[in-house]
Amino acid sequence: QQQVKQSPQSLIVQKGGISIINCAYENTAFDYFPWYQQFPGKGPALLIAIRPDVSEKKEGRFTISFNKSAKQFSLHIMDSQPGDSATYFCAARTRKLSFGAGTTVTVRA
Amino acid sequence: GAGVSQSPRYKVAKRGQDVALRCDPISGHVSLFWYQQALGQGPEFLTYFQNEAQLDKSGLPSDRFFAERPEGSVSTLKIQRTQQEDSAVYLCASSLEAGFNEKLFFGSGTQLSVL
């Protein structure tokens, strides 16, 4: 049973556009919400993370928006670049990390 | 290299064979995790070591799966009598601190194909 539901499964965006990936959870014991980026043939790499007492966190072109009451959080990739083409996973932690199913992002030049 | 190293990169096994997958974590990292990633899915937790102690093996899918980290550094994940449903990428991750903390560093994984 997946504890974190992620959507969409895939998306295509033009260079310079905005990519938005959404995640939802039920377990209110989650205390840390990271996003991981994975390129083909590589392991996931931590991209950005947020705690539930913060509503937004921005690092460069990547922003997490967090809605505690709705139990939802999202990743926004601004000014998307071809090098951003990868699979993105949201995750949530209690004692261990639970990952979403992933979103494959394709940025067209 | 200073990253997490996993070997072999690819492993093909016939159904019923035993396999052993190796993980070399970042030097000095206390915590080591194994994850299983099925095609098109996110990683699923298998087991956790703090130094040589296996503190959580709740994610191991059956008693055919066994992991060890005898000296608190290199870890081996062993799968006995492999089945087709074991086909997946097996990821190892390590972190400097104890516990299910925030800074996990993943290896590139071992892709296991069971025929």
Coordinates of C-alpha atoms in Angstrom, one line a residue:
Chain A
Q1 CA 0.0 0.0 0.0
Q2 CA 1.5 3.3 -1.2
Q3 CA 1.6 5.8 1.6
V4 CA 2.4 8.7 -0.7
K5 CA 0.4 9.2 -3.9
Q6 CA 2.1 11.1 -6.7
S7 CA 0.8 12.6 -9.9
P8 CA 1.1 12.9 -12.8
Q9 CA 2.9 9.8 -13.9
S10 CA 4.6 11.8 -16.6
L11 CA 4.7 15.3 -18.1
I12 CA 6.2 17.1 -21.0
V13 CA 7.1 20.8 -20.7
Q14 CA 8.7 23.3 -23.1
K15 CA 12.0 24.8 -22.2
G16 CA 11.4 27.8 -20.0
G17 CA 8.1 26.5 -18.8
I18 CA 6.9 25.4 -15.3
S19 CA 6.7 21.8 -14.2
I20 CA 4.4 20.9 -11.4
I21 CA 4.3 17.6 -9.5
N22 CA 1.8 16.8 -6.8
C23 CA 1.8 14.5 -3.8
A24 CA -0.7 13.5 -1.2
Y25 CA -0.5 11.6 2.0
E26 CA -2.7 10.4 4.9
N27 CA -0.3 9.6 7.7
T28 CA 0.0 12.7 9.9
A29 CA 3.0 11.3 11.7
F30 CA 5.2 12.1 8.7
D31 CA 7.7 14.8 9.8
Y32 CA 9.9 15.4 6.8
F33 CA 9.1 15.6 3.1
P34 CA 12.0 15.4 0.6
W35 CA 12.0 15.3 -3.2
Y36 CA 14.5 13.2 -5.1
Q37 CA 15.7 13.4 -8.7
Q38 CA 16.7 10.3 -10.5
F39 CA 18.5 10.1 -13.9
P40 CA 18.4 6.8 -15.9
G41 CA 20.9 4.3 -14.5
K42 CA 21.6 6.4 -11.4
G43 CA 20.3 6.3 -7.9
P44 CA 18.0 9.0 -6.5
A45 CA 19.6 12.2 -5.3
L46 CA 18.1 14.6 -2.8
L47 CA 16.9 17.7 -4.5
I48 CA 15.0 19.7 -1.9
A49 CA 13.1 19.0 1.3
I50 CA 10.6 20.6 3.6
R51 CA 9.2 20.1 7.1
P52 CA 5.5 20.4 7.9
D53 CA 5.8 23.6 9.9
V54 CA 6.8 25.5 6.7
S55 CA 4.4 26.3 3.8
E56 CA 7.0 26.9 1.2
K57 CA 10.7 26.4 0.5
K58 CA 12.6 27.6 -2.5
E59 CA 16.1 26.7 -3.7
G60 CA 17.0 28.2 -7.0
R61 CA 14.5 27.1 -9.6
F62 CA 12.9 24.5 -7.4
T63 CA 10.1 25.3 -4.9
I64 CA 8.1 23.1 -2.6
S65 CA 4.7 24.2 -1.6
F66 CA 3.2 22.4 1.5
N67 CA -0.4 22.4 2.6
K68 CA -0.6 20.7 6.0
S69 CA -4.4 20.8 6.3
A70 CA -4.9 19.2 2.9
K71 CA -2.0 16.8 3.4
Q72 CA -0.6 17.7 0.1
F73 CA 2.7 19.0 -1.2
S74 CA 4.0 19.9 -4.6
L75 CA 7.2 20.5 -6.5
H76 CA 7.4 23.4 -8.9
I77 CA 10.3 23.6 -11.4
M78 CA 10.6 27.1 -12.8
D79 CA 12.2 27.9 -16.1
S80 CA 12.5 24.2 -16.9
Q81 CA 15.7 23.2 -18.8
P82 CA 16.5 20.1 -20.8
G83 CA 18.9 19.0 -18.1
D84 CA 15.9 18.8 -15.7
S85 CA 14.6 15.8 -17.7
A86 CA 14.5 13.1 -15.1
T87 CA 12.2 11.1 -12.8
Y88 CA 11.2 12.9 -9.7
F89 CA 10.0 11.2 -6.5
C90 CA 8.3 12.7 -3.6
A91 CA 8.8 11.0 -0.2
A92 CA 7.7 11.3 3.4
R93 CA 9.4 10.1 6.6
T94 CA 8.2 8.6 9.8
R95 CA 10.8 6.2 10.9
K96 CA 11.6 5.4 7.3
L97 CA 11.2 7.0 3.9
S98 CA 8.2 6.2 1.9
F99 CA 8.4 7.1 -1.8
G100 CA 5.8 8.1 -4.3
A101 CA 5.7 6.2 -7.6
G102 CA 7.6 8.9 -9.5
T103 CA 7.0 11.4 -12.3
T104 CA 9.0 11.4 -15.5
V105 CA 9.6 14.9 -16.6
T106 CA 10.6 15.6 -20.2
V107 CA 11.7 19.1 -21.1
R108 CA 11.6 19.9 -24.8
A109 CA 14.1 22.3 -26.2
Chain B
G1 CA 35.3 8.1 -5.7
A2 CA 33.5 9.3 -2.6
G3 CA 30.1 8.0 -3.4
V4 CA 28.2 4.8 -2.5
S5 CA 29.4 2.0 -4.7
Q6 CA 27.3 -1.1 -5.7
S7 CA 28.3 -4.2 -7.5
P8 CA 27.6 -5.9 -9.8
R9 CA 25.9 -3.2 -11.8
Y10 CA 23.8 -5.9 -13.6
K11 CA 23.0 -9.4 -12.5
V12 CA 21.1 -12.1 -14.5
A13 CA 20.1 -15.1 -12.6
K14 CA 18.1 -18.2 -13.5
R15 CA 15.1 -18.8 -11.3
G16 CA 16.1 -20.8 -8.3
Q17 CA 19.7 -19.4 -8.1
D18 CA 21.1 -17.6 -5.2
V19 CA 22.6 -14.1 -5.7
A20 CA 24.7 -11.7 -3.6
L21 CA 24.7 -8.0 -4.1
R22 CA 27.4 -5.8 -2.6
C23 CA 27.3 -2.3 -1.2
D24 CA 30.3 -0.1 -0.3
P25 CA 28.9 2.9 1.6
I26 CA 30.6 6.2 2.0
S27 CA 33.5 5.8 4.4
G28 CA 32.5 6.6 8.0
H29 CA 28.8 6.5 7.3
V30 CA 27.0 4.9 10.3
S31 CA 23.6 4.1 8.6
L32 CA 23.1 1.9 5.6
F33 CA 19.8 1.1 3.9
W34 CA 18.7 -1.3 1.2
Y35 CA 15.8 -0.4 -1.1
Q36 CA 14.1 -2.3 -3.9
Q37 CA 12.9 -0.4 -6.9
A38 CA 10.6 -2.2 -9.3
L39 CA 10.3 -0.9 -12.9
G40 CA 8.4 2.4 -13.0
Q41 CA 8.0 2.6 -9.3
G42 CA 9.6 4.4 -6.3
P43 CA 12.1 2.7 -4.0
E44 CA 10.6 0.5 -1.3
F45 CA 12.4 0.1 2.0
L46 CA 13.9 -3.3 2.7
T47 CA 16.3 -3.0 5.7
Y48 CA 18.4 -0.7 7.8
F49 CA 21.7 -1.1 9.6
Q50 CA 23.3 1.1 12.2
N51 CA 26.9 0.1 12.0
E52 CA 26.9 -3.7 12.1
A53 CA 23.5 -4.0 13.8
Q54 CA 20.4 -4.7 11.7
L55 CA 17.8 -2.6 13.4
D56 CA 15.0 -2.9 11.0
K57 CA 14.3 -5.6 8.5
S58 CA 10.6 -5.1 8.3
G59 CA 10.7 -4.5 4.5
L60 CA 12.3 -7.8 3.5
P61 CA 9.6 -9.5 1.4
S62 CA 10.4 -13.1 2.5
D63 CA 12.8 -15.2 4.4
R64 CA 14.7 -15.7 1.1
F65 CA 16.1 -12.2 1.6
F66 CA 19.0 -11.8 4.0
A67 CA 21.3 -8.8 4.6
E68 CA 24.4 -8.4 6.6
R69 CA 27.0 -5.8 7.5
P70 CA 29.4 -7.7 9.7
E71 CA 32.1 -5.0 10.2
G72 CA 29.9 -2.0 10.0
S73 CA 31.0 -0.9 6.5
V74 CA 30.4 -3.1 3.4
S75 CA 27.0 -4.7 3.3
T76 CA 25.7 -7.7 1.3
L77 CA 22.1 -8.4 0.3
K78 CA 21.6 -12.1 -0.4
I79 CA 18.6 -13.5 -2.2
Q80 CA 18.1 -17.2 -2.1
R81 CA 16.2 -19.3 -4.6
T82 CA 15.4 -16.3 -6.8
Q83 CA 12.0 -15.9 -8.3
Q84 CA 10.9 -13.8 -11.3
E85 CA 9.2 -11.3 -9.0
D86 CA 12.6 -10.5 -7.4
S87 CA 13.5 -8.8 -10.7
A88 CA 14.2 -5.1 -9.7
V89 CA 16.9 -2.6 -9.1
Y90 CA 18.3 -2.9 -5.6
L91 CA 19.5 0.4 -4.2
C92 CA 21.9 0.9 -1.3
A93 CA 22.0 4.2 0.6
S94 CA 24.1 5.4 3.4
S95 CA 24.1 8.4 5.8
L96 CA 26.6 9.8 8.2
E97 CA 24.3 9.9 11.2
A98 CA 22.3 7.2 13.0
G99 CA 18.6 6.7 12.4
F100 CA 16.3 7.4 9.5
N101 CA 17.7 10.9 9.0
E102 CA 17.6 13.3 6.2
K103 CA 20.8 13.1 4.2
L104 CA 20.7 9.8 2.3
F105 CA 23.2 9.1 -0.4
F106 CA 22.2 6.5 -2.9
G107 CA 24.3 4.2 -5.1
S108 CA 23.4 3.6 -8.7
G109 CA 22.0 0.2 -7.8
T110 CA 22.2 -3.4 -9.0
Q111 CA 19.7 -4.3 -11.7
L112 CA 18.6 -7.9 -11.1
S113 CA 16.9 -9.9 -13.8
V114 CA 15.6 -13.3 -12.9
L115 CA 14.8 -15.5 -16.0

